[in-house]
Short mmCIF file of C-alpha atoms in Angstrom, two decimals:
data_model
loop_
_atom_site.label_atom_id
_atom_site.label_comp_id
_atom_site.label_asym_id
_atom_site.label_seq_id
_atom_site.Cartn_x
_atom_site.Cartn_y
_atom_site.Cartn_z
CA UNK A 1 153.50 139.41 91.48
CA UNK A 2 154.40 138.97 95.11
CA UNK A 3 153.49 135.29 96.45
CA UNK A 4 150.13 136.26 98.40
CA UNK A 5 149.24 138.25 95.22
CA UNK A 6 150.10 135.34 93.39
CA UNK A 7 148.13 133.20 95.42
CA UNK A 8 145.05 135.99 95.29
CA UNK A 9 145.15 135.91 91.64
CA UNK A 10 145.01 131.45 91.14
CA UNK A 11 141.68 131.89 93.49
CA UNK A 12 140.20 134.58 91.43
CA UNK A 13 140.76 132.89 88.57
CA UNK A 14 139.37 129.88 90.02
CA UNK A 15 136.29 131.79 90.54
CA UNK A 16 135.79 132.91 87.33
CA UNK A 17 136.39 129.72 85.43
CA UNK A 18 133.59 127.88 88.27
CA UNK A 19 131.21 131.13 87.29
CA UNK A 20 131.88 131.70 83.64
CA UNK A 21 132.37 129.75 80.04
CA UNK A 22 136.08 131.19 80.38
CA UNK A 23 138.25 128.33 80.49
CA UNK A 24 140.61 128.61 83.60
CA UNK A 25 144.32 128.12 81.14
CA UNK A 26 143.38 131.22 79.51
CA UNK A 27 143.19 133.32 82.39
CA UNK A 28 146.26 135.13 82.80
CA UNK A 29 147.75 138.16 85.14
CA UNK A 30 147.37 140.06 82.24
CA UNK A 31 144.06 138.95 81.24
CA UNK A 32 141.32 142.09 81.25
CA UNK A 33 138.30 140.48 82.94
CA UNK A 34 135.85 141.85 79.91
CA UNK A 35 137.22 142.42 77.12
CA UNK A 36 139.96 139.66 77.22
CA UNK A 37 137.87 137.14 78.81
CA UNK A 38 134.60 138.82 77.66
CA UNK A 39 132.79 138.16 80.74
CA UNK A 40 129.24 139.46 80.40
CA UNK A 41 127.41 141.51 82.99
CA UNK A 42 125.69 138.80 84.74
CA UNK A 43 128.93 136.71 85.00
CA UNK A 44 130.27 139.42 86.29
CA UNK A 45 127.99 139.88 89.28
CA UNK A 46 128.24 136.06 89.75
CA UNK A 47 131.98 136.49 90.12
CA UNK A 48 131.79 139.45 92.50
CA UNK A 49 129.47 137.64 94.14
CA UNK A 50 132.37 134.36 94.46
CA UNK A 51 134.76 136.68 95.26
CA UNK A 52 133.07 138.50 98.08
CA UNK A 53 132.55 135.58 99.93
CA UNK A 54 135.53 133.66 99.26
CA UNK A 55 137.56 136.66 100.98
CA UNK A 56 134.74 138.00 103.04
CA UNK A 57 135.47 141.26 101.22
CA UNK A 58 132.35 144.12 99.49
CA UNK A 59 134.35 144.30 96.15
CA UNK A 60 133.24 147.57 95.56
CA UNK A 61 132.28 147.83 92.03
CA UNK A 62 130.21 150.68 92.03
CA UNK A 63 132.80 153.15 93.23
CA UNK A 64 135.30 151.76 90.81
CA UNK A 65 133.18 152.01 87.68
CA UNK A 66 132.53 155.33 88.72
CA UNK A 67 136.33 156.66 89.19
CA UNK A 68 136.66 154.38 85.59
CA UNK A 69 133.69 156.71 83.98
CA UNK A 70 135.11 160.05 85.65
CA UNK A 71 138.52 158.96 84.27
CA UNK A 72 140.04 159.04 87.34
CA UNK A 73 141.51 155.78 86.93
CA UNK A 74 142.83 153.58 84.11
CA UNK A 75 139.78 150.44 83.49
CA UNK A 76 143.47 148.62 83.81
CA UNK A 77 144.15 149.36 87.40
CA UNK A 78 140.61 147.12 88.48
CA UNK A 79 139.89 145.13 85.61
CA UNK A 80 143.08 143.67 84.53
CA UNK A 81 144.01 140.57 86.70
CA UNK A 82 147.01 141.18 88.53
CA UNK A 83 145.58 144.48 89.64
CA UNK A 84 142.34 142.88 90.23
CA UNK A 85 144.53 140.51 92.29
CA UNK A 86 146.02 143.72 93.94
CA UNK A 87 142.97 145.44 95.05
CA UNK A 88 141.50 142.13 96.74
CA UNK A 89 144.58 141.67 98.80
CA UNK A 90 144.58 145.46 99.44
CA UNK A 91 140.33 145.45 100.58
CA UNK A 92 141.46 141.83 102.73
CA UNK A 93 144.19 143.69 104.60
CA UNK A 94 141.67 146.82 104.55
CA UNK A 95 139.15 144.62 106.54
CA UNK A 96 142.10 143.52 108.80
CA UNK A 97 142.94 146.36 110.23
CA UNK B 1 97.63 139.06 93.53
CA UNK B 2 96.43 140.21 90.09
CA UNK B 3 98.66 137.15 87.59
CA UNK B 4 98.08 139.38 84.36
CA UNK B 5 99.49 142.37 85.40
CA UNK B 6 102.22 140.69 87.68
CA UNK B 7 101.06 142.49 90.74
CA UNK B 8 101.96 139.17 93.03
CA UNK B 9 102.15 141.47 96.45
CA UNK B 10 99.13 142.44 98.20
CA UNK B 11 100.45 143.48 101.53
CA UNK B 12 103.22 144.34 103.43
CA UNK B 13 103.46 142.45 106.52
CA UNK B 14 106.49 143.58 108.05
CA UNK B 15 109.70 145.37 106.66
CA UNK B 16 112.45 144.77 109.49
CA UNK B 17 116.29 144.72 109.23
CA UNK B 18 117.54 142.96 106.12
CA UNK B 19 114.05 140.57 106.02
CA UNK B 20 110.39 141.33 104.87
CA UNK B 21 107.32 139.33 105.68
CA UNK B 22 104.36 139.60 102.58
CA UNK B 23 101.22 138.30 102.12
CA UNK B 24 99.22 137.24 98.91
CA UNK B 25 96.07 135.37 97.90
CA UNK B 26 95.89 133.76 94.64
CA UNK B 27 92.93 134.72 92.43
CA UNK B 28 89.92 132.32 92.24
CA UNK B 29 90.01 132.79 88.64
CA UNK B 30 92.82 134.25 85.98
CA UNK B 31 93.15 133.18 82.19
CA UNK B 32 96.53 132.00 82.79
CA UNK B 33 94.80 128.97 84.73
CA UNK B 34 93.10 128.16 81.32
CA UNK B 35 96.33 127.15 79.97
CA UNK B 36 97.96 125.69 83.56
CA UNK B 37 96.37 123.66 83.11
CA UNK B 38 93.09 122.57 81.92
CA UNK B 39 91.29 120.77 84.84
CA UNK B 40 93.96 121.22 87.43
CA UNK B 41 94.72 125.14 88.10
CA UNK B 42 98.00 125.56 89.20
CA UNK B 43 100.06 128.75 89.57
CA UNK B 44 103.04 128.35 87.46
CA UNK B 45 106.44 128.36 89.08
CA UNK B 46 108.02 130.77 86.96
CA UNK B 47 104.99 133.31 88.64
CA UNK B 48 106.23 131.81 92.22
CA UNK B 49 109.69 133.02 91.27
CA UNK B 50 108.49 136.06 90.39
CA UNK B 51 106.55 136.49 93.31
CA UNK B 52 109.59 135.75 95.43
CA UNK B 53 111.50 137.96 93.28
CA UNK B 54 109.01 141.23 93.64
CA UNK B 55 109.07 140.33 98.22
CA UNK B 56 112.79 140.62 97.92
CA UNK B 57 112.42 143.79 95.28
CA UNK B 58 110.54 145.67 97.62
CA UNK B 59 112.59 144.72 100.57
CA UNK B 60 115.57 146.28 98.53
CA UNK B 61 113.12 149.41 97.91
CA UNK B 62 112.17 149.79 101.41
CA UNK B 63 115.74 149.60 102.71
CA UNK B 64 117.46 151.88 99.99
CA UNK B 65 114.48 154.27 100.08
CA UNK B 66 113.54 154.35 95.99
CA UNK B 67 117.05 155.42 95.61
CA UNK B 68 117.69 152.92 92.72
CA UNK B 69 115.31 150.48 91.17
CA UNK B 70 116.46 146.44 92.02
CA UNK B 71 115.77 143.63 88.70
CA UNK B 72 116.28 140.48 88.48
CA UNK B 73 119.36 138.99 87.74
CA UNK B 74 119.65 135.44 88.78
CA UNK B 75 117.59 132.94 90.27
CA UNK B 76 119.31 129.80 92.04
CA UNK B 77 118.25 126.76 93.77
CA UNK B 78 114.79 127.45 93.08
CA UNK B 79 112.43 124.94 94.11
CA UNK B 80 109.05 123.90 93.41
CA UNK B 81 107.66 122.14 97.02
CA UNK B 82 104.03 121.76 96.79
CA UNK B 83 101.06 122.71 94.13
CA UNK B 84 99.38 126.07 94.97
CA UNK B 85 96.12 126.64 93.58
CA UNK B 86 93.44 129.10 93.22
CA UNK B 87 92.54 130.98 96.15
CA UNK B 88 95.27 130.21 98.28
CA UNK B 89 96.62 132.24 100.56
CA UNK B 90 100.22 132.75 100.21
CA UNK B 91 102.84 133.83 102.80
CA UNK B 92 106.18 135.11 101.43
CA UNK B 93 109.52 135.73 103.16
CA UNK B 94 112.49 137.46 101.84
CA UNK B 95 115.82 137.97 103.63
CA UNK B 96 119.15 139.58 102.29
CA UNK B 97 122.58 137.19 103.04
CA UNK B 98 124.84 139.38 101.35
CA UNK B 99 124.67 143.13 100.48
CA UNK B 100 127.06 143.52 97.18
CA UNK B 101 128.14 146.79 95.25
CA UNK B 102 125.53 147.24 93.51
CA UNK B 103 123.61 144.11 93.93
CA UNK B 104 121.94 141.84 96.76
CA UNK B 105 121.19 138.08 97.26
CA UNK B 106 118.23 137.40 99.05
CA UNK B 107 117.01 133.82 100.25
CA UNK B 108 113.02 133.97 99.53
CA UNK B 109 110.58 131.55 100.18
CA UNK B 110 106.76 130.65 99.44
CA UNK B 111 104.44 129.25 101.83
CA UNK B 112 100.68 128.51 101.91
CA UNK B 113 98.61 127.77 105.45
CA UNK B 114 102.12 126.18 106.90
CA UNK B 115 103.23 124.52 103.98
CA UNK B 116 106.01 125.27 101.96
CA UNK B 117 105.48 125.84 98.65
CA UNK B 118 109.13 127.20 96.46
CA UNK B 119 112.07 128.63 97.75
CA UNK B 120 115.10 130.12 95.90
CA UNK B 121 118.05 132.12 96.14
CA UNK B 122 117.32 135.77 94.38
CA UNK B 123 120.30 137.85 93.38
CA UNK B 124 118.77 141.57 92.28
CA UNK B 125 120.85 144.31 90.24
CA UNK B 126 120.17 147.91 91.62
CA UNK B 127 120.74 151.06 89.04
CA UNK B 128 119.37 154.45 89.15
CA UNK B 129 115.49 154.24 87.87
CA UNK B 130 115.62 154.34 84.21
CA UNK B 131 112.37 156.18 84.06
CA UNK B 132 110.79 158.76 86.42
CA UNK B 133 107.65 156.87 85.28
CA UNK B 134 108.66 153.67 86.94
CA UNK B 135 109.92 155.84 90.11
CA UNK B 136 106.49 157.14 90.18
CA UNK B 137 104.37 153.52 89.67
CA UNK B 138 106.36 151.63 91.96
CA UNK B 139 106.13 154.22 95.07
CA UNK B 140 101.77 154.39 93.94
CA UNK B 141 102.26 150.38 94.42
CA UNK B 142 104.67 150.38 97.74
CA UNK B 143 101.43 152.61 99.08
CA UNK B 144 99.10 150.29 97.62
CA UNK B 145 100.85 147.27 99.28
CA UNK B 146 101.74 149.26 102.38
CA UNK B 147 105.23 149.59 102.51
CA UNK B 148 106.10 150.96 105.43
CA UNK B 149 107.18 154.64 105.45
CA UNK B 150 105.40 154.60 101.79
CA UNK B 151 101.45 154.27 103.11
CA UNK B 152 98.75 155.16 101.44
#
């Protein structure tokens, strides 16, 4: 991972072990946020929640579960967490610019 | 407000922005004060949450236009200020801080003549209606309460 993604990722994990039962050693870049970590629905929303104001980013969920549904993307490419580190830094420069 | 069929809105006071402004009056009598409690009517808090809850539900109706139904998810820093009786008149504020994917966080709060009563933080899941049925009901209740743009 590059060194802001790097840095993206430690805060997101953060987040999740302040907003989950998830303990924060076991998250890992390659940790899938559900069925790795099994984080349920409503720790999920908490987290999105977290991680929309810690960046001042709209993680947007909705459109991303849909491209996962259509099969237009891999669940991998959002859910796993170097690529869920990814996408933050890419919606934080998004907002940027 | 009718407790036993958790209708806690009776009006719409104002819908503007990313805040509503709703109005209630507590029944003078309702078999749930039987049990809370004996002697001493109180509305339960879990009813003020839920009241809270339904102010920032309808706010989320009125500003995504029935497109998809908002439930409850989470309820934070709720707080319990003052007793509220029977027949009190109840004003009740709801205002979003942060529009999510797919969900919203509200800040609601309870007051009665001035006084405030509970307040919480509200976070609401909105999917697609699960039930024309429900679709149906809850635009018959957004005229009853006077929703704007949804009158009866």
């Amino acid at each position: 991972m590059a060194a802001d993604t790097s840095a993206t990722f430690d805060k997101v994990a953060d987040i999740i072990a302040e907003n989950s039962e998830v303990s924060r050693e076991s998250i890992t870049p390659e940790s899938h946020v559900t069925e790795d970590l099994g984080i349920d629905s409503l720790d999920f929303l908490d987290i999105v929640f977290a991680i929309d104001k810690a960046f001042g980013i709209k993680v947007p969920v909705e459109k991303w579960t849909q491209e996962v549904n259509a099969g237009e993307k891999p669940a991998e490419h959002y859910f796993v967490m170097k690529n869920l580190a990814a996408r933050i830094d890419e919606l934080v420069a998004a907002k940027g610019a | 407000m009718r407790l036993e069929y958790f209708q806690m809105i009776d009006r719409v006071v104002s819908l503007e922005g990313d805040a509503i402004v709703v109005e209630s009056r507590v029944p003078q009598e309702s078999p749930v004060f039987e049990g809370h409690f004996p002697g001493h009517p109180l509305v339960p808090g879990v009813l003020l949450v839920e009241t809270m809850a339904q102010a920032s539900g309808w706010l989320i109706l009125g500003r995504n236009g029935f497109a998809q139904m908002p439930f409850l998810m989470s309820v934070k820093e709720a707080k319990f200020r003052n007793f509220v009786g029977p027949d009190a008149p109840l004003d009740v504020t709801a205002k979003v801080t942060h529009d999510g994917s797919g969900y919203t966080v509200t800040e609601a709060r309870v007051s009665s003549a001035g006084k405030r009563i509970a307040d919480a933080e509200i976070l609401l899941r909105s999917m697609p209606f699960p039930h024309p049925d429900l679709q149906a009901a809850m635009r018959a209740n957004a005229a009853r309460i006077g929703l704007p743009g949804h009158a009866a």
